[in-house]
CSV table of C-alpha atoms in Angstrom, one decimal:
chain,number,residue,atom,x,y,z
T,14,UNK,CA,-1.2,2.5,-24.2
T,15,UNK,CA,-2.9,3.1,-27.3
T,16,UNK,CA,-6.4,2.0,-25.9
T,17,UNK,CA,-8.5,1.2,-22.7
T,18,UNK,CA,-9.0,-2.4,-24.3
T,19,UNK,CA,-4.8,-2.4,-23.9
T,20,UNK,CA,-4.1,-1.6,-20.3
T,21,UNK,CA,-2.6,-3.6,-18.0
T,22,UNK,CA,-1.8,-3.1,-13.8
T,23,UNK,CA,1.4,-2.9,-13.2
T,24,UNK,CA,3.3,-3.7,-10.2
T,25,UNK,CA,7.0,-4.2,-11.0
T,26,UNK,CA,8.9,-0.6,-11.9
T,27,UNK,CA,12.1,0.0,-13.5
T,28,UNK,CA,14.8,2.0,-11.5
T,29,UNK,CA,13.5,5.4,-13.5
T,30,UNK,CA,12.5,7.8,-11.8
T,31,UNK,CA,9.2,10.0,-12.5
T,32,UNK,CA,10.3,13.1,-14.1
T,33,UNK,CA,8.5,16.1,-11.7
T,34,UNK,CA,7.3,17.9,-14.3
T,35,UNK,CA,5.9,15.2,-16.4
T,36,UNK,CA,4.1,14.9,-12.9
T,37,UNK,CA,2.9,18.0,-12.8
T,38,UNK,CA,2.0,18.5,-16.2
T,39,UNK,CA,-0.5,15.1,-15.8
T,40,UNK,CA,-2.0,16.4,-12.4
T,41,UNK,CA,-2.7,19.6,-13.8
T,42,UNK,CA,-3.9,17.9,-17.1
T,43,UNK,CA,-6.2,15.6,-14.9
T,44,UNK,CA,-7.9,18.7,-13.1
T,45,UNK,CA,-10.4,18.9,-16.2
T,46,UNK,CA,-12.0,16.2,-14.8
T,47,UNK,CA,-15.9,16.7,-13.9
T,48,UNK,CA,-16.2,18.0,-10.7
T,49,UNK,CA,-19.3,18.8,-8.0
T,50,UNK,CA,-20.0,22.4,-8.4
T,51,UNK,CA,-17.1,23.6,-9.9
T,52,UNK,CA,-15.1,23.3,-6.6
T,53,UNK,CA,-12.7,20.5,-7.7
T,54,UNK,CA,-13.0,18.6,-3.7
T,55,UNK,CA,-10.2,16.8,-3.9
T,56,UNK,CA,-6.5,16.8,-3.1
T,57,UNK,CA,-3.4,15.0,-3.8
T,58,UNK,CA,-0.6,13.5,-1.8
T,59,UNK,CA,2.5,12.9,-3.7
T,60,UNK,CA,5.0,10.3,-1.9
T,61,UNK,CA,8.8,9.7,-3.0
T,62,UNK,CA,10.8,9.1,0.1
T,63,UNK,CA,11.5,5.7,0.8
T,64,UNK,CA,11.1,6.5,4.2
T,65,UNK,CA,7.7,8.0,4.2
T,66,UNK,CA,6.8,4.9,1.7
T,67,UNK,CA,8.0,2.8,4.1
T,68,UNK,CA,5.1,4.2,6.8
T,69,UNK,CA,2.5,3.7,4.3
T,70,UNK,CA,3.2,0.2,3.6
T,71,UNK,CA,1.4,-1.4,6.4
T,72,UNK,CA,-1.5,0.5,5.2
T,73,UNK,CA,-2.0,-1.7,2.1
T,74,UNK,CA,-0.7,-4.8,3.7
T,75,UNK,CA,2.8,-4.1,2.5
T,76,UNK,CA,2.5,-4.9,-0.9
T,77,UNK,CA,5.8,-4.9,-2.4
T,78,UNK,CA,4.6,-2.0,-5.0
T,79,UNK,CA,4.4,0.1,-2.6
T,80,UNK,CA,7.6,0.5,-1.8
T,81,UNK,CA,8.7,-0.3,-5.1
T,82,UNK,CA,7.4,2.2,-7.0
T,83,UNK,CA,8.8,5.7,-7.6
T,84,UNK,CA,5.9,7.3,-6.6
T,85,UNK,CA,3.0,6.7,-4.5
T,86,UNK,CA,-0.2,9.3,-5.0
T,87,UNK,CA,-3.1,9.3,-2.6
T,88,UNK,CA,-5.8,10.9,-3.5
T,89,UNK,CA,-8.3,12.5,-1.2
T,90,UNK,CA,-11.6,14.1,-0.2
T,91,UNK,CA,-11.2,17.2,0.9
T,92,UNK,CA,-13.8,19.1,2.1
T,93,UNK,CA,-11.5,21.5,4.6
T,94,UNK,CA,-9.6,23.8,1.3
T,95,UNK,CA,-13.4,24.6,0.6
T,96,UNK,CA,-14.3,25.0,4.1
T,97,UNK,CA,-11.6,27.2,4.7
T,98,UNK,CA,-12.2,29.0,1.7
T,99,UNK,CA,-15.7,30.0,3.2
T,100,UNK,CA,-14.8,30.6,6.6
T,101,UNK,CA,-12.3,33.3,5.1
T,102,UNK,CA,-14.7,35.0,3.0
T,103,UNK,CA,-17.7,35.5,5.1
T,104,UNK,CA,-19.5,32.1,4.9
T,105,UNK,CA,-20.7,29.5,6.9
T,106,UNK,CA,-20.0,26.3,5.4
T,107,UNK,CA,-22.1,23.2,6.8
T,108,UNK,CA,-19.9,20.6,4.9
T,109,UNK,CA,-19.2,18.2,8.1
T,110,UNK,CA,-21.6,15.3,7.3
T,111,UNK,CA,-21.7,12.2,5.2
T,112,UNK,CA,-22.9,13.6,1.7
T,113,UNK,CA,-20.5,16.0,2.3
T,114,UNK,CA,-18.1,12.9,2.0
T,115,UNK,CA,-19.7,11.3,-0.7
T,116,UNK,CA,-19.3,14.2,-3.0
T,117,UNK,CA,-15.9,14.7,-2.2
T,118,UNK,CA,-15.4,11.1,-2.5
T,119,UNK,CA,-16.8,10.9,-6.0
T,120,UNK,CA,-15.1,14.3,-7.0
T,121,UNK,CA,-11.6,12.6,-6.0
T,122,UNK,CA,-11.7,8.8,-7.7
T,123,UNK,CA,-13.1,10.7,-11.0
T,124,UNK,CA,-9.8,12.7,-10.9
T,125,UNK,CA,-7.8,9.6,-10.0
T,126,UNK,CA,-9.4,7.8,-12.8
T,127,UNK,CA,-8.6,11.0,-15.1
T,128,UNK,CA,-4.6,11.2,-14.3
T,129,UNK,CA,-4.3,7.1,-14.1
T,130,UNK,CA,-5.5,7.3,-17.8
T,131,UNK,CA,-3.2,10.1,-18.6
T,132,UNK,CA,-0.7,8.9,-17.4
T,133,UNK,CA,-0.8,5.6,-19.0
T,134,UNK,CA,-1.5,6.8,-22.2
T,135,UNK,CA,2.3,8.6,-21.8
T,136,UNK,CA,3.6,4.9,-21.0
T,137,UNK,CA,3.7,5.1,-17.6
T,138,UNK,CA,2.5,2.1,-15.3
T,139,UNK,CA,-0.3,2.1,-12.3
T,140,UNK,CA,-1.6,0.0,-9.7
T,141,UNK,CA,-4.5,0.9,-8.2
T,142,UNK,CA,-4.7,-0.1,-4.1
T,143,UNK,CA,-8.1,-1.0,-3.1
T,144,UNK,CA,-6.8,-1.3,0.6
T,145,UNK,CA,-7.0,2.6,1.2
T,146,UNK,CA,-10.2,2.5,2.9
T,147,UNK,CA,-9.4,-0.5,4.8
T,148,UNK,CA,-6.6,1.3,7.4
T,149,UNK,CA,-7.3,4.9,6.8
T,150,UNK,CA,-6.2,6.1,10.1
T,151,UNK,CA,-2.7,4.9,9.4
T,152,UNK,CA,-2.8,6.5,6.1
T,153,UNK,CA,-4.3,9.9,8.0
T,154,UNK,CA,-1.6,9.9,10.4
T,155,UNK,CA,1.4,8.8,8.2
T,156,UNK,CA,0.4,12.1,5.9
T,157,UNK,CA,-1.0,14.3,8.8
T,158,UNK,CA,-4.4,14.8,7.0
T,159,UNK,CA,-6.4,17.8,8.9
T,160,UNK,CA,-10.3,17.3,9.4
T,161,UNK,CA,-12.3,17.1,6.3
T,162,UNK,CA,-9.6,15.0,4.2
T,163,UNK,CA,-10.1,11.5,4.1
T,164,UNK,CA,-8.0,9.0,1.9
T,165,UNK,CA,-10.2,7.4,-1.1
T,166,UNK,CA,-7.4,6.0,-3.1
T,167,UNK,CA,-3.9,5.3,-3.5
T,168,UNK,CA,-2.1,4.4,-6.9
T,169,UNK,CA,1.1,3.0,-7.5
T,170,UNK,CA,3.6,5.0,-10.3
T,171,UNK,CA,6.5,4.1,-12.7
T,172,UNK,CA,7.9,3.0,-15.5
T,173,UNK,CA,6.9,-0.4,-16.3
T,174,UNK,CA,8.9,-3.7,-15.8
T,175,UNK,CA,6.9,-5.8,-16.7
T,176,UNK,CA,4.0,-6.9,-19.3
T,177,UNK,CA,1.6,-8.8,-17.6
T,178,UNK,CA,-1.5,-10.5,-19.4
T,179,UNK,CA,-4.6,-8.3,-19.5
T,180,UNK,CA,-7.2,-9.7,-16.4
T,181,UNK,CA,-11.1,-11.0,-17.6
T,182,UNK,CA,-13.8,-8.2,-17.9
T,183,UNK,CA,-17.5,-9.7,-17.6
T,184,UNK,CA,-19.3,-9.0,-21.2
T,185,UNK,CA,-21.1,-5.7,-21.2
T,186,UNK,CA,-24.5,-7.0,-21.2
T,187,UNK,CA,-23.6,-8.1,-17.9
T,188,UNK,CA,-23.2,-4.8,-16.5
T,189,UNK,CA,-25.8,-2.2,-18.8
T,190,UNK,CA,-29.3,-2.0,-18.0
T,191,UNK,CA,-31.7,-0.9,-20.6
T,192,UNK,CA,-34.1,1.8,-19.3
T,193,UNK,CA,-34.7,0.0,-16.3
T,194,UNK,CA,-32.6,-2.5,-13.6
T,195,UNK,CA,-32.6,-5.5,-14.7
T,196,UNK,CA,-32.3,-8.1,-11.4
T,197,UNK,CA,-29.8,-11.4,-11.8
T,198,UNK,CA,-31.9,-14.6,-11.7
T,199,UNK,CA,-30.1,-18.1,-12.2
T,200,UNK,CA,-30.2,-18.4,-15.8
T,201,UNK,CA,-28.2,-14.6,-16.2
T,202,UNK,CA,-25.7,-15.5,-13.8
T,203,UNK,CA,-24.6,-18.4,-15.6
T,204,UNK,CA,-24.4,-16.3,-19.1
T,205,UNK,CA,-22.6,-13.9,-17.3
T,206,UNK,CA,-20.0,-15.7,-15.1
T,207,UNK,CA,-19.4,-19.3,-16.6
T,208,UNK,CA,-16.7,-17.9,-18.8
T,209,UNK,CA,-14.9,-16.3,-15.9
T,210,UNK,CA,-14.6,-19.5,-13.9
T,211,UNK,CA,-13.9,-21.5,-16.4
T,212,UNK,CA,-10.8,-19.5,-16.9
T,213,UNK,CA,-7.4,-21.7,-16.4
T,214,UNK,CA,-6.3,-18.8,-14.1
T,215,UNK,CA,-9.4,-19.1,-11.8
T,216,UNK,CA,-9.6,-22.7,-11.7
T,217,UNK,CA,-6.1,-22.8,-10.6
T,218,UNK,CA,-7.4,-19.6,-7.7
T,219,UNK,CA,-10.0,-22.5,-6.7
T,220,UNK,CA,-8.1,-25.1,-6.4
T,221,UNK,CA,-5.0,-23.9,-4.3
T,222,UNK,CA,-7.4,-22.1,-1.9
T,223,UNK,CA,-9.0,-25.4,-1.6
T,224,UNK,CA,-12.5,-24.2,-2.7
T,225,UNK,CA,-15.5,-25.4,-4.3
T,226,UNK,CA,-15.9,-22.4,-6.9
T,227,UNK,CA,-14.9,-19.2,-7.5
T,228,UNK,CA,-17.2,-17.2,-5.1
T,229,UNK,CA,-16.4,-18.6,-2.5
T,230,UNK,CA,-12.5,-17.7,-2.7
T,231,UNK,CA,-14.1,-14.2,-2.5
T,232,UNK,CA,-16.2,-15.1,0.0
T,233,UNK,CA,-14.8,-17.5,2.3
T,234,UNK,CA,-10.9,-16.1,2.0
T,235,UNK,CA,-10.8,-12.6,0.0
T,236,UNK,CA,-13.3,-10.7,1.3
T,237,UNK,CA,-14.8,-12.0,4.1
T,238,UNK,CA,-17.5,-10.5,6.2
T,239,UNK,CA,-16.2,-11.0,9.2
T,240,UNK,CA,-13.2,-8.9,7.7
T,241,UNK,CA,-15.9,-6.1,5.9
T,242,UNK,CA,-17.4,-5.5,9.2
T,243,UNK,CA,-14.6,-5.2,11.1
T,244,UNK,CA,-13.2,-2.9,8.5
T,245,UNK,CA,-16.4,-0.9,8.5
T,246,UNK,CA,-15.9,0.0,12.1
T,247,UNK,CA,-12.4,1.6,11.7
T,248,UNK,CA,-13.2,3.0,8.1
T,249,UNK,CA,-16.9,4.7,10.2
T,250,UNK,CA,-14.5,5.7,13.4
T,251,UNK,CA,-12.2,7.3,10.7
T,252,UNK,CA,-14.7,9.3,9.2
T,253,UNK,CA,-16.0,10.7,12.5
T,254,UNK,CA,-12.4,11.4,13.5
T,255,UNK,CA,-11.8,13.3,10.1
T,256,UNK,CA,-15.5,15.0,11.1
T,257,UNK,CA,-17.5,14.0,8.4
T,258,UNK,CA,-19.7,12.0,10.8
């Protein structure tokens, strides 16, 4: 890849493997992201068994990548390495509580962000999973995560074996506020979003999920709220059980 404005999800992998050291070499690379406070509060599960693979799969609604992939990273908040850190050296660490989370949180998708663009400038392939807050508890039990570490994202890894079309970005005035928010009347949203529903791609999305537009394929069958509330209960349950609530 030799540019952001070139990159592509992938989700089909070739049969090579992921040398470990070209592995290692990116994670450590990676750990020059910006962190809170110097104190880098994330950590990273690396997955290669198929069996183990094979656990997380019902996690992310068994997407086929999953399993497919050579590797599968998921990458955490972890609060405890610190914690423990401080309880051994004569401190009293207060870090069970939800900023607590939200710093760690932060801390760990920047260094995700950091390696997935590492690794795709090497010509390596990712897919980022959106479902890892959805089912945590199956991802925290699958990898035995201790209290303090919570899963905040899971990528897919490989060589790519496939070339798919880049996906639509909204233009950037849609997205950059000058000095102050600007809020989304009518008239913006229509600049903003005609081009994106117009797109053969989306009309075709529309029309087999036997909508009336494009937001309400999101609405009505993506991401439904009767779906984000239920999930919030298990993703709020999950965060007490991990003890950051």
């Amino acid at each position: 890849m030799k540019s952001l404005k070139d990159r592509r999800t992938i989700r089909k992998y070739s049969g090579k493997d992921v040398d470990r050291a070209l592995l290692s070499r990116l994670l450590e690379e990676a750990e020059r992201t910006p962190t809170m406070g110097n104190l880098q509060l994330y950590s990273v599960v690396v997955t290669r068994s198929s069996e183990k693979k094979a656990l997380l799969a019902p996690a992310h609604f068994n997407q086929p990548m999953v399993e497919g992939a050579p590797v599968v990273l998921t990458f955490c908040a972890d609060f405890r390495r610190t914690t423990r850190w401080a309880e051994e050296r004569q401190a009293s660490p207060g870090y069970d509580n939800a900023l607590s989370f939200i710093n760690a949180a932060t801390d760990a998708l920047l260094y995700c962000q950091t390696f997935c663009n590492l690794a795709e400038s090497e010509g390596l392939g990712t897919c980022f999973l959106g479902t890892t807050v959805y089912m945590p508890q199956l991802i925290i039990d699958t990898l035995k995560l201790p209290r303090l570490v919570f899963p905040v994202a899971t990528i897919t890894l490989g060589w790519p074996d496939e070339s798919p079309q880049k996906t639509d970005r909204l233009p950037l005035d849609a997205i950059v506020h000058e000095e102050e928010y600007t809020d989304y009347d009518r008239e913006r949203i229509d600049l903003f979003y005609t081009a994106k529903e117009q797109l053969e791609e989306n009309l075709r999305f529309v029309e087999i999920n036997h909508k009336q537009t494009l937001a309400q394929v999101f609405t009505d069958c993506r991401y439904t709220r009767k779906d984000n509330e239920a999930m919030s209960e298990t993703l709020l349950e999950a965060l007490r059980h991990q003890g950051f609530l």
